[in-house]
JSON list of C-alpha atoms in Angstrom, two decimals:
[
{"chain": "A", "resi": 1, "resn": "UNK", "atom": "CA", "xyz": [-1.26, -209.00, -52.96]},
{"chain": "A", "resi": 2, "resn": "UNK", "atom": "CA", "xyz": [-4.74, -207.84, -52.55]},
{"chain": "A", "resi": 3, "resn": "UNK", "atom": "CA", "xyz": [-4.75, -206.64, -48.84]},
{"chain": "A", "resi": 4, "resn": "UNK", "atom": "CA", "xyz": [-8.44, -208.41, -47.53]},
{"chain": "A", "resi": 5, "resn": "UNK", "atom": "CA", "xyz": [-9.39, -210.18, -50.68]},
{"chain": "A", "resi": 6, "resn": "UNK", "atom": "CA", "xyz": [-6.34, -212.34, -52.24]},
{"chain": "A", "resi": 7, "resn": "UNK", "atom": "CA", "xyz": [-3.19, -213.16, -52.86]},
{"chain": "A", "resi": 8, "resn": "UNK", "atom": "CA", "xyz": [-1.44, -214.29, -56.31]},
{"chain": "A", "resi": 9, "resn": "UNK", "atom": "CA", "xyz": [1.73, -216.12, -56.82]},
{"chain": "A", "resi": 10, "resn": "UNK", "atom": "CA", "xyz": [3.32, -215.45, -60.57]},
{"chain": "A", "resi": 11, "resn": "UNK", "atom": "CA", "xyz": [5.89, -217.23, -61.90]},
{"chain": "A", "resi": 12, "resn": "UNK", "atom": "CA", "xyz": [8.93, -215.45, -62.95]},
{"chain": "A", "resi": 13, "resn": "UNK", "atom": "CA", "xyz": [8.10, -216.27, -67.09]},
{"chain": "A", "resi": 14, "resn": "UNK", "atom": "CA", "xyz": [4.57, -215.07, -66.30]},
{"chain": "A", "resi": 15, "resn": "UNK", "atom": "CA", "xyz": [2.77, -218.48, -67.56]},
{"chain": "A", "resi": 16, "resn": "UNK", "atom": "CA", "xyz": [1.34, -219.69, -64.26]},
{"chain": "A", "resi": 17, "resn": "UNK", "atom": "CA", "xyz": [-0.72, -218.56, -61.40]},
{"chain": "A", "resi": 18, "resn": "UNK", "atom": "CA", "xyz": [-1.60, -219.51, -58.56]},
{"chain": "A", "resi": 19, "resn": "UNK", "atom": "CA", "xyz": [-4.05, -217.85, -55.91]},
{"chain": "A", "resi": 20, "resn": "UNK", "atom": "CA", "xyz": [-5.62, -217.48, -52.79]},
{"chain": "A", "resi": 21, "resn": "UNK", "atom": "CA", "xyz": [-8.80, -215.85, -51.50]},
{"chain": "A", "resi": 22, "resn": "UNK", "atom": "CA", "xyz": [-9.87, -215.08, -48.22]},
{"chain": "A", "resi": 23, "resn": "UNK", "atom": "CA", "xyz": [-12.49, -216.65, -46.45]},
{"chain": "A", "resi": 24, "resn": "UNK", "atom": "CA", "xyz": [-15.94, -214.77, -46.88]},
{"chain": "A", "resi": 25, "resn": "UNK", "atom": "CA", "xyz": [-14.57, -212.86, -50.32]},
{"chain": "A", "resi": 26, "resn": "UNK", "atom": "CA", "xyz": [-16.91, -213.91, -53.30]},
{"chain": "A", "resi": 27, "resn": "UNK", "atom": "CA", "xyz": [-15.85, -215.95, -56.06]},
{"chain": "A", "resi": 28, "resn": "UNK", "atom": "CA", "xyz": [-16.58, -212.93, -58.19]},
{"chain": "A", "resi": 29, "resn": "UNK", "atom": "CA", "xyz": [-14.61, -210.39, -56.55]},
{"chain": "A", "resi": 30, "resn": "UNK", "atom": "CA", "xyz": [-11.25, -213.08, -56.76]},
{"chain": "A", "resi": 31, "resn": "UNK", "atom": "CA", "xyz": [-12.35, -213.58, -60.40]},
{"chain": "A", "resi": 32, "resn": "UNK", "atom": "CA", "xyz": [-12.42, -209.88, -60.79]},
{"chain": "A", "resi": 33, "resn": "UNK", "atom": "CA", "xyz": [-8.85, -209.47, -59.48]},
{"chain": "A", "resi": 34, "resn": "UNK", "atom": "CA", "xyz": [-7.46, -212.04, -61.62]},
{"chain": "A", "resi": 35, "resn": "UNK", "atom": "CA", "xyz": [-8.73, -211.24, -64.75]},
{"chain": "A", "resi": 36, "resn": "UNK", "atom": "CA", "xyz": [-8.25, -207.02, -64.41]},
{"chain": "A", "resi": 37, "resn": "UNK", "atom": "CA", "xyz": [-4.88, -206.62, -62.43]},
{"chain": "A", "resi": 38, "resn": "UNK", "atom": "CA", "xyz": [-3.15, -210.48, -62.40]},
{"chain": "A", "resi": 39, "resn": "UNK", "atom": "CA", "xyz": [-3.68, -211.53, -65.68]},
{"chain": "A", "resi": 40, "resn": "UNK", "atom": "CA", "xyz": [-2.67, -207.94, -67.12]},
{"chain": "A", "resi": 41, "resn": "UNK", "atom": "CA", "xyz": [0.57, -208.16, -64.72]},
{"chain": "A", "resi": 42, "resn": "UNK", "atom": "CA", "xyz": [1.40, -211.60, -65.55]},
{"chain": "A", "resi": 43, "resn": "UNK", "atom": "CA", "xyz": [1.23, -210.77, -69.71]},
{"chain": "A", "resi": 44, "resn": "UNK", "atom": "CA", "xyz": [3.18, -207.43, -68.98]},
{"chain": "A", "resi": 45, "resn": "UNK", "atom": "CA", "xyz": [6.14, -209.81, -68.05]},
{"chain": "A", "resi": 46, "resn": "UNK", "atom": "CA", "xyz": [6.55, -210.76, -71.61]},
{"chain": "A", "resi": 47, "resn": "UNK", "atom": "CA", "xyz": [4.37, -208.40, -73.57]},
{"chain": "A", "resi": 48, "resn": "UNK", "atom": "CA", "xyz": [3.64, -204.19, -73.46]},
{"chain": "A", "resi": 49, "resn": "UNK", "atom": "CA", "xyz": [0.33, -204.07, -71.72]},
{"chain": "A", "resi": 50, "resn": "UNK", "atom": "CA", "xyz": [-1.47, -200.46, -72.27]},
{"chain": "A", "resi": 51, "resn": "UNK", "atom": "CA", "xyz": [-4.06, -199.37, -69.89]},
{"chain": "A", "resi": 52, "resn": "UNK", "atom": "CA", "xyz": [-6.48, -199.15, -72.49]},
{"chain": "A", "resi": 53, "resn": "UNK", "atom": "CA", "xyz": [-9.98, -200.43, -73.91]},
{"chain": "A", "resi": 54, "resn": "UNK", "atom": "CA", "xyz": [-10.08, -201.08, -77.00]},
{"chain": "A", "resi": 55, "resn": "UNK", "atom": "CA", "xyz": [-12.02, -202.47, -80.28]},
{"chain": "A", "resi": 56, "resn": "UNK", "atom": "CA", "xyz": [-11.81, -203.47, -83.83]},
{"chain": "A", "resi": 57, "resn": "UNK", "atom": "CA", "xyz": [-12.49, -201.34, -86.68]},
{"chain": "A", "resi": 58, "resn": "UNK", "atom": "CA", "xyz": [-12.93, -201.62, -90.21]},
{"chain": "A", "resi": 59, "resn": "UNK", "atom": "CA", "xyz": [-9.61, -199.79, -90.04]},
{"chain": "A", "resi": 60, "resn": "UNK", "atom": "CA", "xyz": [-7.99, -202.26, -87.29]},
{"chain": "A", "resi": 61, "resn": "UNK", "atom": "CA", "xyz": [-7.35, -201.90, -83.07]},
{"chain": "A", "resi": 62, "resn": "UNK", "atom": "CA", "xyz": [-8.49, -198.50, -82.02]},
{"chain": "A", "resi": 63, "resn": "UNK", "atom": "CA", "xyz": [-7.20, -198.16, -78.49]},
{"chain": "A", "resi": 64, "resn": "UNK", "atom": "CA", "xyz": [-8.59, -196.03, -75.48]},
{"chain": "A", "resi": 65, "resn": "UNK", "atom": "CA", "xyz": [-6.20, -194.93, -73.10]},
{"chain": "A", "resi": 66, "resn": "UNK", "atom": "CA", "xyz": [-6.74, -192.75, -69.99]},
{"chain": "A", "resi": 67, "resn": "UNK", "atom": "CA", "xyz": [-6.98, -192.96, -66.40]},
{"chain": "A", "resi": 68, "resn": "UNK", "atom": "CA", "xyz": [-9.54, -194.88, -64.58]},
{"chain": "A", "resi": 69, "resn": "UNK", "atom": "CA", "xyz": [-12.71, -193.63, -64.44]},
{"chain": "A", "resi": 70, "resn": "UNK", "atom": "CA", "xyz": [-12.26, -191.21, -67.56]},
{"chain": "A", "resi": 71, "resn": "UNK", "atom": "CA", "xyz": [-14.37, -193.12, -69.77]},
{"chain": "A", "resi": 72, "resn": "UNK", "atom": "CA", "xyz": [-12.72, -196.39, -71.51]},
{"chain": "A", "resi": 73, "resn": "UNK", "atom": "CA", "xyz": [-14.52, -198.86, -70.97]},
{"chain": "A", "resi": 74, "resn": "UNK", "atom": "CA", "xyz": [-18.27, -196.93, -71.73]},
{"chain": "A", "resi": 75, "resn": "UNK", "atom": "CA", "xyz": [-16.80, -195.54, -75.33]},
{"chain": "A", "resi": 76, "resn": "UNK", "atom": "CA", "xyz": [-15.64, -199.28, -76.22]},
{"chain": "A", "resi": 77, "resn": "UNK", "atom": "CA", "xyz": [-19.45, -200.15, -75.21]},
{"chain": "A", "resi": 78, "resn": "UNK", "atom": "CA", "xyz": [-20.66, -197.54, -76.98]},
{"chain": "A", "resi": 79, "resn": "UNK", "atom": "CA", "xyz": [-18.92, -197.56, -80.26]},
{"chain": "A", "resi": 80, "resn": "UNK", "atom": "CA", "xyz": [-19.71, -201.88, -80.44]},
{"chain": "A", "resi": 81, "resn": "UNK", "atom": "CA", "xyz": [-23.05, -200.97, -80.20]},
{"chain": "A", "resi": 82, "resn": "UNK", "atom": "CA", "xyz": [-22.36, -199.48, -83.90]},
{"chain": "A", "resi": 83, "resn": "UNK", "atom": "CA", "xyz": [-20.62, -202.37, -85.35]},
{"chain": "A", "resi": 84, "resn": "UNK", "atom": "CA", "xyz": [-17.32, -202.35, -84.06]},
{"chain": "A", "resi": 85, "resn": "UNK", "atom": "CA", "xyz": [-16.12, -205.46, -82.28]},
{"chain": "A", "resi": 86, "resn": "UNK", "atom": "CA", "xyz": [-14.82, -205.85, -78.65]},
{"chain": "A", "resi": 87, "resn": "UNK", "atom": "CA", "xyz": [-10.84, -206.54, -78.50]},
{"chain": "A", "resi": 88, "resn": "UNK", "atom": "CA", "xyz": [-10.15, -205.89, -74.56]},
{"chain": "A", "resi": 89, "resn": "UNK", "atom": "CA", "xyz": [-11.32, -204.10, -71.53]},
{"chain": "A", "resi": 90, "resn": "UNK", "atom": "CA", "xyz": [-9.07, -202.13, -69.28]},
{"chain": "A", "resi": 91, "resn": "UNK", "atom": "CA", "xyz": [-5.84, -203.34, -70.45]},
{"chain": "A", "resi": 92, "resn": "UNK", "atom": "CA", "xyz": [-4.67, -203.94, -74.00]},
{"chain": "A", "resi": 93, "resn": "UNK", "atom": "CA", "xyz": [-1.81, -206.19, -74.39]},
{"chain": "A", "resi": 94, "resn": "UNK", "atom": "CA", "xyz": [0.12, -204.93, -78.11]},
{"chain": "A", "resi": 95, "resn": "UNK", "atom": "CA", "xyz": [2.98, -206.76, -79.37]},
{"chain": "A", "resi": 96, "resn": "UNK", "atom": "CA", "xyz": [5.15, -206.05, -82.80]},
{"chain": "A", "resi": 97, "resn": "UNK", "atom": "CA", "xyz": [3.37, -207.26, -85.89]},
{"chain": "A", "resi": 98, "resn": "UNK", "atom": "CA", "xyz": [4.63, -207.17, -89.49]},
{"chain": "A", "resi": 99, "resn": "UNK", "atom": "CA", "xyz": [6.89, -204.54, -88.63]},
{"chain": "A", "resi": 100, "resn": "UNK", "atom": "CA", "xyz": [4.46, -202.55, -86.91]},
{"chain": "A", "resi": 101, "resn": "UNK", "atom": "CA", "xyz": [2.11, -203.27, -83.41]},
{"chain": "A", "resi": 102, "resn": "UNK", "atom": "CA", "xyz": [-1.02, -205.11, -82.94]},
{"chain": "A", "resi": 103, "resn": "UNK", "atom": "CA", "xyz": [-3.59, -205.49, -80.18]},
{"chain": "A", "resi": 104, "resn": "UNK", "atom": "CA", "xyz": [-3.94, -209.24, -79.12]},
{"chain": "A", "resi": 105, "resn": "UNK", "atom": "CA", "xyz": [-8.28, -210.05, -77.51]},
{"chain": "A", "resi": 106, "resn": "UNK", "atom": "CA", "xyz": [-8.35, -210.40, -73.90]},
{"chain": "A", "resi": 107, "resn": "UNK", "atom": "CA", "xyz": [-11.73, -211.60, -72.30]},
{"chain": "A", "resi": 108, "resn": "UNK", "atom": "CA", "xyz": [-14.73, -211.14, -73.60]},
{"chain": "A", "resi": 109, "resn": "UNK", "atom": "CA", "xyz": [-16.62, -208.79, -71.52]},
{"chain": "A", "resi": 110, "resn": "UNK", "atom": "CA", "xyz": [-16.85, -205.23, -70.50]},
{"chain": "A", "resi": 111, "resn": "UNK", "atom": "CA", "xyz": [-16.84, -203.47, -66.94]},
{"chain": "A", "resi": 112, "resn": "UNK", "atom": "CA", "xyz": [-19.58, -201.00, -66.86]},
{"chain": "A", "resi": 113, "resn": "UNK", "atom": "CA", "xyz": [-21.13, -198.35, -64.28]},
{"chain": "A", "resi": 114, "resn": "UNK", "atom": "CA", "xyz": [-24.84, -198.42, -63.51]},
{"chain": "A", "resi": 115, "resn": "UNK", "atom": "CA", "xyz": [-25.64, -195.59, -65.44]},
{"chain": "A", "resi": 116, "resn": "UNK", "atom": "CA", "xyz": [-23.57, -196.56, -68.45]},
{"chain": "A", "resi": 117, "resn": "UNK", "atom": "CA", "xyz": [-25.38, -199.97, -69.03]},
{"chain": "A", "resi": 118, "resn": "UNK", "atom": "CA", "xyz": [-28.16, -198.15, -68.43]},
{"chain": "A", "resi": 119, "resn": "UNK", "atom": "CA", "xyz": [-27.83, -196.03, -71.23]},
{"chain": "A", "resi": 120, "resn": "UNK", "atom": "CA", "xyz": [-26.46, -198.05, -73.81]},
{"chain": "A", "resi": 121, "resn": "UNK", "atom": "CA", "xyz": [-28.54, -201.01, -72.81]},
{"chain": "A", "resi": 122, "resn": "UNK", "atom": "CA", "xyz": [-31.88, -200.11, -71.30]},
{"chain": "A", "resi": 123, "resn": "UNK", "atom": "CA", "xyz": [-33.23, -201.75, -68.06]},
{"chain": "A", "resi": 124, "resn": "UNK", "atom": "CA", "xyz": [-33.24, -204.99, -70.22]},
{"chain": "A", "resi": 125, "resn": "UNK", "atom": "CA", "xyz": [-30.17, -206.12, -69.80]},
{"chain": "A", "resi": 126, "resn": "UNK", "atom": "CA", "xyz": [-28.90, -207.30, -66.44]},
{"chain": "A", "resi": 127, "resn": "UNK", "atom": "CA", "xyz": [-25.52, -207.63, -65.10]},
{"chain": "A", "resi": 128, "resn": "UNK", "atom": "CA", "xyz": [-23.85, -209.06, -62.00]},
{"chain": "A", "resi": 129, "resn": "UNK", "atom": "CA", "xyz": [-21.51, -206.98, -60.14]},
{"chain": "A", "resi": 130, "resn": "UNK", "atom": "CA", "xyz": [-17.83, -207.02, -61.34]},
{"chain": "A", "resi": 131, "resn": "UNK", "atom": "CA", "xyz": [-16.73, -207.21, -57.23]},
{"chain": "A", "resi": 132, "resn": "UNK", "atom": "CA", "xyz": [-18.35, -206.89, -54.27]},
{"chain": "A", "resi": 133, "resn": "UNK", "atom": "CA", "xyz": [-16.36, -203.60, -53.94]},
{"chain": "A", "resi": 134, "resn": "UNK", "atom": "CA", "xyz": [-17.74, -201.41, -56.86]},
{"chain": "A", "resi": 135, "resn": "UNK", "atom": "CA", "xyz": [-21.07, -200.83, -58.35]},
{"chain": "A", "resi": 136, "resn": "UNK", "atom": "CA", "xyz": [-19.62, -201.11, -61.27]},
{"chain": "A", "resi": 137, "resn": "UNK", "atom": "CA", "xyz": [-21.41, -204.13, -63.18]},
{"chain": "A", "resi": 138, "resn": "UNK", "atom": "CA", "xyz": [-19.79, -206.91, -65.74]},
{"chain": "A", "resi": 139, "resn": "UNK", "atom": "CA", "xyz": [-21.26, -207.18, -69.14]},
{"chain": "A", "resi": 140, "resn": "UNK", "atom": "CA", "xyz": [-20.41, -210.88, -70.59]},
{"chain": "A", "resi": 141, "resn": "UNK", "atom": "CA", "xyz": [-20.17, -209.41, -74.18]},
{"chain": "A", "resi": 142, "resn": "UNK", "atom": "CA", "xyz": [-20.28, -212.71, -76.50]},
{"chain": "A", "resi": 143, "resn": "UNK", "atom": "CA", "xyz": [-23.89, -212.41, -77.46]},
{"chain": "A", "resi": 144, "resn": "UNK", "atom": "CA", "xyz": [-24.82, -208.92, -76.56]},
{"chain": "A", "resi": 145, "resn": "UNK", "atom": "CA", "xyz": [-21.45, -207.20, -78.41]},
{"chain": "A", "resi": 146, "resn": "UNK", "atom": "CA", "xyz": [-19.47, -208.30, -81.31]},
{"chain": "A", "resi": 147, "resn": "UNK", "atom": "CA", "xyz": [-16.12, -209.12, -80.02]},
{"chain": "A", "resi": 148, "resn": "UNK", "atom": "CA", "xyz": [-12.87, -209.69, -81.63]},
{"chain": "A", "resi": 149, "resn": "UNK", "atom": "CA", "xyz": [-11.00, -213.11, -81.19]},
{"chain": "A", "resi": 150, "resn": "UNK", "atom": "CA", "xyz": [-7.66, -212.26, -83.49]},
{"chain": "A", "resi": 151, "resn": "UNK", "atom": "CA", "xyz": [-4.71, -210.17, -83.42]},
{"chain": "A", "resi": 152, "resn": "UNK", "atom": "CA", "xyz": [-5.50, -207.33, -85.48]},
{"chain": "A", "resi": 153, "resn": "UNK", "atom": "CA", "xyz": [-3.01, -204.25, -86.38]},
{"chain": "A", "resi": 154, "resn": "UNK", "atom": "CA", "xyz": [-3.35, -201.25, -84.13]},
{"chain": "A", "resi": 155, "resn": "UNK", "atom": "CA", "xyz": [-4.41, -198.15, -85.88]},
{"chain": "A", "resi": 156, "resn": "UNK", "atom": "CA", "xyz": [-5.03, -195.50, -83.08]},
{"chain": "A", "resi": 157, "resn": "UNK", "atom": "CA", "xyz": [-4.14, -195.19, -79.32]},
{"chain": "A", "resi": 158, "resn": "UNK", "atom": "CA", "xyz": [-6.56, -192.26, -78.59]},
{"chain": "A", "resi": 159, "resn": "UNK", "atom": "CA", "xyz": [-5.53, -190.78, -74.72]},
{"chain": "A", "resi": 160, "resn": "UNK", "atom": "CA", "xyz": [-8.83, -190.26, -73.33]},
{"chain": "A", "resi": 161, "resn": "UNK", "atom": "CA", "xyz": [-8.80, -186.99, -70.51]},
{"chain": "A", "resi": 162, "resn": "UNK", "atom": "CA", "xyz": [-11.12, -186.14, -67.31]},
{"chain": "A", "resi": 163, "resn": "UNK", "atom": "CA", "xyz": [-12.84, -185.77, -64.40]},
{"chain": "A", "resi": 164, "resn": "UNK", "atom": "CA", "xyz": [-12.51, -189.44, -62.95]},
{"chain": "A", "resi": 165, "resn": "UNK", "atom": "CA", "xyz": [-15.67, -191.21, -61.64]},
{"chain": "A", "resi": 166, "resn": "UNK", "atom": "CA", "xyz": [-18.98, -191.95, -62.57]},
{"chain": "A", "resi": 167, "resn": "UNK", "atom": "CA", "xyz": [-21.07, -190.35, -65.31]},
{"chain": "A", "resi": 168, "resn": "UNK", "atom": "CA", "xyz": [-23.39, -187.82, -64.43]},
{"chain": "A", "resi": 169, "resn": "UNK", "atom": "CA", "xyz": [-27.26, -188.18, -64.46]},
{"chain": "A", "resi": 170, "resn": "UNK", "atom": "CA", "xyz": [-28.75, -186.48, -67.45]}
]
């Protein structure tokens, strides 16, 4: 329940949703709640979800852990921009894989702050808002980032530690 915005219905085996927005909240801000706090809730009922960005390697899933606002989400960006490949955003769902743990690809984009697309990006590339709610803005990476689509082995979970908020100027 999303107090002003929506409210979600999940089933008990987490495979269905259902939803309801309230009238006047955009179509991206309801999108934004299902795909950053449902969905992750929904897969938690059968899977371990991590509050983590994270991205492929050429040594497998590294995964970014932290608090929000410390920084996930921009060092994902950032290290894609140098080859590696987008596996998830904000939450990192990891399930046992040849005796070990693997990171499975959520959806393909990346929730970014002004500043941050700003500097990894340049004024070039636009991006809608991820709600009405934040500034922060939603980078659709297919095209822009290389992004994982397979269950790779996790490698690293790398707790990331900090003043929460947005970057600094300069």
């Amino acid at each position: 329940r999303f107090p002003g915005f929506a409210d979600f219905e999940i089933s008990h085996d987490g495979e269905a949703v259902a939803g309801w927005g309230v009238d006047g909240v955009s179509d991206a801000t309801i999108a934004h709640l299902y795909q950053n706090q449902v969905l992750p809730l929904a897969a938690g009922l059968t899977r371990i979800m991590l509050h983590a960005s994270a991205v492929r390697t050429s040594a497998g899933v590294v995964a970014f852990a932290g608090a929000g606002g410390v920084g996930k989400s921009t060092l994902a960006a950032a290290l894609c921009r140098r080859g590696a490949a987008l596996v998830s955003d904000d939450a990192l769902a990891v399930v046992p894989w040849r005796g070990s743990w693997a990171g499975v690809p959520s959806y393909p984009s990346v929730r970014l702050w002004p500043e941050s697309l700003q500097a990894l990006f340049g004024a070039a590339q636009a991006a809608p808002r991820a709600a009405h709610y934040t500034p922060k803005r939603r980078l659709h990476a297919p095209g822009v980032l290389p992004v994982e689509a397979r269950t790779t082995p996790l490698v690293a979970i790398c707790l990331l530690a900090g003043t929460r908020g947005r970057p600094s100027a300069g």
